[in-house]
Amino acid sequence: MLFAVFAMLCSTVAAILQADAADQGGRTSAVLARPRFLGGIAMDIVTWLCMVVALQFIPIFAVQATLAGAIAMTALYARYFRGEWLRPVHRLAIGASMLGLAFVAGSAGTERKQALTGHGTTVAVLIAALVAIMGVTLAIANSTKPWPSAVLAGLGLGGGSVCIRAMHVSDGVDLGSLLREPLVYILVGMALTGLYNYARALQLGDVSTVTALYMVTQVVVPGLVGITLLDDTVRPGLWWLLLLGLALVVYGTSILARRRPEKRTPPRVA
């Protein structure tokens, strides 16, 4: 869990650096090549390394829900350093998402099992998911709304977490076996697709909303995949907490998906 918390801090720094790079405008390919965005990618790599350790011991949705603490931190950064005003309803939506993710994390079981389904089935599902994400990415190339790209970013980077979880080995791993592992190449594809969509979403929206949408997607979808495919566990008798958390998350993200960036100072009350 300590590694998951450190991953959350690194992810926040990465989001801030990448948002600053996207704020300069230009094509998405130009954003990806800027020093600040590359610095964000370096922090993303540290985040992933910490997640690799955490995912060896606790379920996907516990790690991802901890990682989503970046939602609150980026919202504070956007408000006080970038002048992006959050309406009360949007603050409530972020708070509901945070509370929901905390419930999701609290419902995670402590027992760490091996994958429920066969390795081939997991690989096939992830390949299909990667192809679908890439296809939708091409289909929304002309979209001016940030939420589709933010959701796709969450699916891509969250899919990478599923790959890491599915590659769990207890006796160590060498370079040769990694190169023969198809999940490694799926992981790279997921990461690249996720980063591209995240950069595009930051160009179209503000960092607090984009981070909230992609983080929530990154928690919920891989978490459910971990339960169904990889036999991650829920604490006995706490399925209701998981469902309540998911309901709060859906509520919060449905509001944030409709938000438009506002850069203004709230009126003073005499």
Tab-separated table of C-alpha atoms in Angstrom:
chain	number	residue	atom	x	y	z
A	1	MET	CA	0.000	0.000	0.000
A	2	LEU	CA	2.952	2.347	0.623
A	3	PHE	CA	4.085	1.771	-2.954
A	4	ALA	CA	0.524	2.533	-4.141
A	5	VAL	CA	0.526	5.839	-2.221
A	6	PHE	CA	3.914	6.800	-3.678
A	7	ALA	CA	2.547	5.919	-7.131
A	8	MET	CA	-0.335	8.331	-6.500
A	9	LEU	CA	2.077	11.175	-5.655
A	10	CYS	CA	4.178	10.496	-8.766
A	11	SER	CA	1.023	10.336	-10.887
A	12	THR	CA	-0.031	13.764	-9.615
A	13	VAL	CA	3.313	15.285	-10.567
A	14	ALA	CA	3.067	13.623	-13.986
A	15	ALA	CA	-0.429	15.032	-14.554
A	16	ILE	CA	0.713	18.553	-13.654
A	17	LEU	CA	3.733	18.428	-15.976
A	18	GLN	CA	1.686	16.998	-18.839
A	19	ALA	CA	-1.080	19.567	-18.344
A	20	ASP	CA	1.475	22.398	-18.521
A	21	ALA	CA	2.827	20.947	-21.781
A	22	ALA	CA	-0.669	20.637	-23.274
A	23	ASP	CA	-1.549	24.181	-22.193
A	24	GLN	CA	0.949	25.568	-24.736
A	25	GLY	CA	-1.306	24.445	-27.604
A	26	GLY	CA	-0.318	22.822	-30.899
A	27	ARG	CA	-0.870	19.373	-32.320
A	28	THR	CA	-1.040	16.336	-30.039
A	29	SER	CA	2.179	14.966	-31.543
A	30	ALA	CA	3.940	18.244	-30.639
A	31	VAL	CA	2.625	18.055	-27.078
A	32	LEU	CA	4.009	14.533	-26.699
A	33	ALA	CA	7.511	15.751	-27.648
A	34	ARG	CA	7.709	18.691	-25.227
A	35	PRO	CA	10.177	18.463	-22.310
A	36	ARG	CA	7.499	18.850	-19.645
A	37	PHE	CA	5.392	16.087	-21.178
A	38	LEU	CA	8.480	13.856	-21.421
A	39	GLY	CA	9.194	14.664	-17.772
A	40	GLY	CA	5.624	13.610	-17.012
A	41	ILE	CA	6.211	10.343	-18.851
A	42	ALA	CA	9.318	9.765	-16.702
A	43	MET	CA	7.155	10.218	-13.601
A	44	ASP	CA	4.575	7.873	-15.161
A	45	ILE	CA	7.297	5.237	-15.480
A	46	VAL	CA	8.127	5.613	-11.766
A	47	THR	CA	4.395	5.353	-11.065
A	48	TRP	CA	4.163	2.108	-13.036
A	49	LEU	CA	7.205	0.620	-11.296
A	50	CYS	CA	5.597	1.317	-7.922
A	51	MET	CA	2.351	-0.212	-9.195
A	52	VAL	CA	4.215	-3.345	-10.320
A	53	VAL	CA	5.318	-3.879	-6.724
A	54	ALA	CA	1.910	-3.062	-5.224
A	55	LEU	CA	0.034	-5.309	-7.665
A	56	GLN	CA	2.026	-8.317	-6.501
A	57	PHE	CA	0.358	-8.104	-3.100
A	58	ILE	CA	-3.057	-6.411	-3.306
A	59	PRO	CA	-5.938	-6.470	-5.853
A	60	ILE	CA	-6.059	-4.178	-8.873
A	61	PHE	CA	-8.929	-2.018	-7.658
A	62	ALA	CA	-7.232	-1.365	-4.299
A	63	VAL	CA	-4.090	-0.127	-6.052
A	64	GLN	CA	-6.032	1.869	-8.636
A	65	ALA	CA	-8.341	3.443	-6.058
A	66	THR	CA	-5.322	4.614	-4.057
A	67	LEU	CA	-3.813	5.996	-7.249
A	68	ALA	CA	-6.976	8.018	-7.811
A	69	GLY	CA	-6.097	10.268	-4.879
A	70	ALA	CA	-4.499	12.330	-7.645
A	71	ILE	CA	-8.027	13.566	-8.452
A	72	ALA	CA	-8.110	15.787	-5.365
A	73	MET	CA	-4.509	16.926	-5.706
A	74	THR	CA	-4.855	17.965	-9.360
A	75	ALA	CA	-8.150	19.725	-8.583
A	76	LEU	CA	-6.405	21.825	-5.919
A	77	TYR	CA	-3.543	22.554	-8.315
A	78	ALA	CA	-5.971	23.600	-11.063
A	79	ARG	CA	-7.846	25.897	-8.698
A	80	TYR	CA	-4.945	27.673	-7.002
A	81	PHE	CA	-2.188	27.603	-9.633
A	82	ARG	CA	-4.043	27.635	-12.961
A	83	GLY	CA	-7.030	29.787	-11.991
A	84	GLU	CA	-9.637	27.186	-13.013
A	85	TRP	CA	-12.792	27.777	-11.000
A	86	LEU	CA	-14.813	24.767	-9.837
A	87	ARG	CA	-18.535	25.283	-9.307
A	88	PRO	CA	-20.038	23.761	-6.144
A	89	VAL	CA	-21.692	20.977	-8.154
A	90	HIS	CA	-18.322	20.033	-9.646
A	91	ARG	CA	-16.662	20.069	-6.228
A	92	LEU	CA	-19.447	17.774	-5.047
A	93	ALA	CA	-18.860	15.509	-8.057
A	94	ILE	CA	-15.127	15.262	-7.317
A	95	GLY	CA	-15.883	14.606	-3.644
A	96	ALA	CA	-18.389	11.880	-4.558
A	97	SER	CA	-15.848	10.272	-6.876
A	98	MET	CA	-13.179	10.355	-4.163
A	99	LEU	CA	-15.547	8.889	-1.564
A	100	GLY	CA	-16.715	6.229	-3.998
A	101	LEU	CA	-13.147	5.238	-4.795
A	102	ALA	CA	-12.369	5.041	-1.072
A	103	PHE	CA	-15.326	2.661	-0.663
A	104	VAL	CA	-14.048	0.600	-3.591
A	105	ALA	CA	-10.592	0.410	-2.012
A	106	GLY	CA	-12.080	-0.484	1.379
A	107	SER	CA	-14.022	-3.389	-0.104
A	108	ALA	CA	-10.881	-4.991	-1.556
A	109	GLY	CA	-9.989	-8.352	-0.118
A	110	THR	CA	-6.550	-9.083	1.299
A	111	GLU	CA	-6.228	-12.539	-0.229
A	112	ARG	CA	-4.047	-12.561	-3.335
A	113	LYS	CA	-4.900	-15.410	-5.729
A	114	GLN	CA	-3.573	-16.570	-9.059
A	115	ALA	CA	-5.553	-15.879	-12.232
A	116	LEU	CA	-8.975	-17.530	-12.390
A	117	THR	CA	-8.956	-18.002	-16.167
A	118	GLY	CA	-6.262	-19.372	-18.442
A	119	HIS	CA	-3.389	-17.241	-19.684
A	120	GLY	CA	-4.561	-17.558	-23.294
A	121	THR	CA	-8.042	-16.276	-22.438
A	122	THR	CA	-6.619	-13.238	-20.642
A	123	VAL	CA	-4.318	-12.450	-23.584
A	124	ALA	CA	-7.189	-12.753	-26.077
A	125	VAL	CA	-9.433	-10.446	-24.038
A	126	LEU	CA	-6.682	-7.830	-23.686
A	127	ILE	CA	-5.815	-7.939	-27.397
A	128	ALA	CA	-9.483	-7.392	-28.258
A	129	ALA	CA	-9.639	-4.517	-25.776
A	130	LEU	CA	-6.517	-2.881	-27.235
A	131	VAL	CA	-7.880	-3.121	-30.790
A	132	ALA	CA	-11.200	-1.621	-29.662
A	133	ILE	CA	-9.495	1.264	-27.815
A	134	MET	CA	-7.329	2.048	-30.853
A	135	GLY	CA	-10.352	1.908	-33.133
A	136	VAL	CA	-12.376	4.309	-30.999
A	137	THR	CA	-9.334	6.611	-30.719
A	138	LEU	CA	-9.289	6.934	-34.514
A	139	ALA	CA	-13.064	7.363	-34.639
A	140	ILE	CA	-13.076	10.368	-32.264
A	141	ALA	CA	-10.109	12.118	-33.884
A	142	ASN	CA	-12.265	15.148	-34.728
A	143	SER	CA	-14.116	15.343	-31.407
A	144	THR	CA	-13.896	18.628	-29.491
A	145	LYS	CA	-15.040	17.191	-26.166
A	146	PRO	CA	-12.400	16.067	-23.646
A	147	TRP	CA	-14.311	13.259	-21.935
A	148	PRO	CA	-14.084	10.578	-24.690
A	149	SER	CA	-10.295	10.918	-24.824
A	150	ALA	CA	-10.075	10.995	-21.004
A	151	VAL	CA	-12.093	7.780	-20.745
A	152	LEU	CA	-9.958	6.109	-23.432
A	153	ALA	CA	-6.830	7.218	-21.552
A	154	GLY	CA	-8.174	5.522	-18.436
A	155	LEU	CA	-8.975	2.352	-20.372
A	156	GLY	CA	-5.512	2.287	-21.949
A	157	LEU	CA	-3.496	2.922	-18.792
A	158	GLY	CA	-5.867	0.771	-16.739
A	159	GLY	CA	-5.474	-2.028	-19.275
A	160	GLY	CA	-1.747	-1.816	-18.629
A	161	SER	CA	-2.427	-2.516	-14.947
A	162	VAL	CA	-4.372	-5.635	-15.898
A	163	CYS	CA	-1.371	-6.767	-17.986
A	164	ILE	CA	0.950	-6.257	-15.008
A	165	ARG	CA	-1.398	-8.168	-12.713
A	166	ALA	CA	-1.754	-11.036	-15.199
A	167	MET	CA	2.048	-11.304	-15.564
A	168	HIS	CA	2.484	-12.039	-11.851
A	169	VAL	CA	5.380	-14.420	-11.214
A	170	SER	CA	6.584	-15.555	-7.816
A	171	ASP	CA	10.036	-16.864	-8.742
A	172	GLY	CA	11.421	-13.859	-10.571
A	173	VAL	CA	11.668	-13.145	-14.275
A	174	ASP	CA	14.487	-12.670	-16.802
A	175	LEU	CA	14.737	-10.586	-19.968
A	176	GLY	CA	14.326	-13.581	-22.279
A	177	SER	CA	11.062	-14.674	-20.713
A	178	LEU	CA	9.773	-11.092	-20.796
A	179	LEU	CA	10.453	-10.826	-24.521
A	180	ARG	CA	8.499	-14.047	-25.060
A	181	GLU	CA	5.549	-12.782	-23.017
A	182	PRO	CA	2.733	-11.401	-25.254
A	183	LEU	CA	1.357	-9.357	-22.362
A	184	VAL	CA	4.482	-7.172	-22.465
A	185	TYR	CA	3.652	-6.001	-25.986
A	186	ILE	CA	-0.014	-5.500	-25.100
A	187	LEU	CA	1.159	-3.438	-22.115
A	188	VAL	CA	3.269	-1.201	-24.367
A	189	GLY	CA	0.345	-0.730	-26.766
A	190	MET	CA	-2.029	0.098	-23.916
A	191	ALA	CA	0.431	2.592	-22.410
A	192	LEU	CA	1.104	4.408	-25.693
A	193	THR	CA	-2.603	4.595	-26.564
A	194	GLY	CA	-3.423	5.819	-23.063
A	195	LEU	CA	-0.747	8.528	-23.086
A	196	TYR	CA	-1.840	9.772	-26.518
A	197	ASN	CA	-5.473	10.052	-25.407
A	198	TYR	CA	-4.462	11.725	-22.140
A	199	ALA	CA	-2.458	14.374	-24.020
A	200	ARG	CA	-5.399	14.987	-26.350
A	201	ALA	CA	-7.868	15.226	-23.462
A	202	LEU	CA	-5.667	17.817	-21.713
A	203	GLN	CA	-5.699	19.913	-24.875
A	204	LEU	CA	-9.496	19.935	-24.922
A	205	GLY	CA	-10.286	20.197	-21.197
A	206	ASP	CA	-8.892	21.226	-17.822
A	207	VAL	CA	-6.542	19.069	-15.775
A	208	SER	CA	-8.903	18.501	-12.815
A	209	THR	CA	-11.822	17.198	-14.907
A	210	VAL	CA	-9.641	15.160	-17.265
A	211	THR	CA	-7.730	13.568	-14.375
A	212	ALA	CA	-10.956	12.736	-12.543
A	213	LEU	CA	-12.494	11.068	-15.593
A	214	TYR	CA	-9.444	9.062	-16.587
A	215	MET	CA	-8.590	8.054	-13.001
A	216	VAL	CA	-12.108	6.825	-12.284
A	217	THR	CA	-12.117	4.816	-15.522
A	218	GLN	CA	-8.685	3.477	-14.617
A	219	VAL	CA	-10.041	2.236	-11.285
A	220	VAL	CA	-13.461	0.841	-12.119
A	221	VAL	CA	-12.952	-1.039	-15.395
A	222	PRO	CA	-9.629	-2.800	-14.551
A	223	GLY	CA	-10.956	-3.520	-11.060
A	224	LEU	CA	-13.979	-5.341	-12.425
A	225	VAL	CA	-11.754	-7.166	-14.913
A	226	GLY	CA	-9.529	-8.212	-12.018
A	227	ILE	CA	-12.518	-9.687	-10.193
A	228	THR	CA	-13.904	-11.552	-13.212
A	229	LEU	CA	-10.714	-12.683	-14.978
A	230	LEU	CA	-7.951	-12.665	-12.384
A	231	ASP	CA	-9.862	-13.748	-9.279
A	232	ASP	CA	-9.206	-10.625	-7.213
A	233	THR	CA	-11.293	-10.798	-4.066
A	234	VAL	CA	-13.829	-8.633	-2.241
A	235	ARG	CA	-13.976	-8.692	1.561
A	236	PRO	CA	-16.701	-11.061	2.806
A	237	GLY	CA	-19.989	-9.210	3.277
A	238	LEU	CA	-18.713	-5.973	1.669
A	239	TRP	CA	-20.130	-6.329	-1.837
A	240	TRP	CA	-22.635	-3.629	-0.850
A	241	LEU	CA	-19.739	-1.229	-0.148
A	242	LEU	CA	-18.234	-1.960	-3.565
A	243	LEU	CA	-21.589	-1.326	-5.307
A	244	LEU	CA	-22.186	1.877	-3.304
A	245	GLY	CA	-18.720	3.092	-4.239
A	246	LEU	CA	-19.357	2.371	-7.907
A	247	ALA	CA	-22.673	4.250	-7.732
A	248	LEU	CA	-20.961	7.337	-6.278
A	249	VAL	CA	-18.269	7.113	-8.943
A	250	VAL	CA	-20.850	6.960	-11.742
A	251	TYR	CA	-22.671	9.959	-10.253
A	252	GLY	CA	-19.497	12.033	-9.978
A	253	THR	CA	-18.157	11.236	-13.427
A	254	SER	CA	-21.514	11.806	-15.144
A	255	ILE	CA	-21.424	15.407	-13.861
A	256	LEU	CA	-17.747	15.993	-14.610
A	257	ALA	CA	-18.148	14.691	-18.163
A	258	ARG	CA	-20.464	17.624	-18.933
A	259	ARG	CA	-18.253	20.298	-17.339
A	260	ARG	CA	-16.660	23.061	-19.369
A	261	PRO	CA	-13.453	24.756	-18.170
A	262	GLU	CA	-13.950	28.099	-16.436
A	263	LYS	CA	-11.092	30.465	-15.692
A	264	ARG	CA	-12.473	33.167	-13.438
A	265	THR	CA	-12.444	34.304	-9.847
A	266	PRO	CA	-15.633	33.658	-7.848
A	267	PRO	CA	-17.530	36.831	-6.870
A	268	ARG	CA	-16.722	38.250	-3.441
A	269	VAL	CA	-19.513	38.328	-0.883
A	270	ALA	CA	-19.718	41.592	1.011
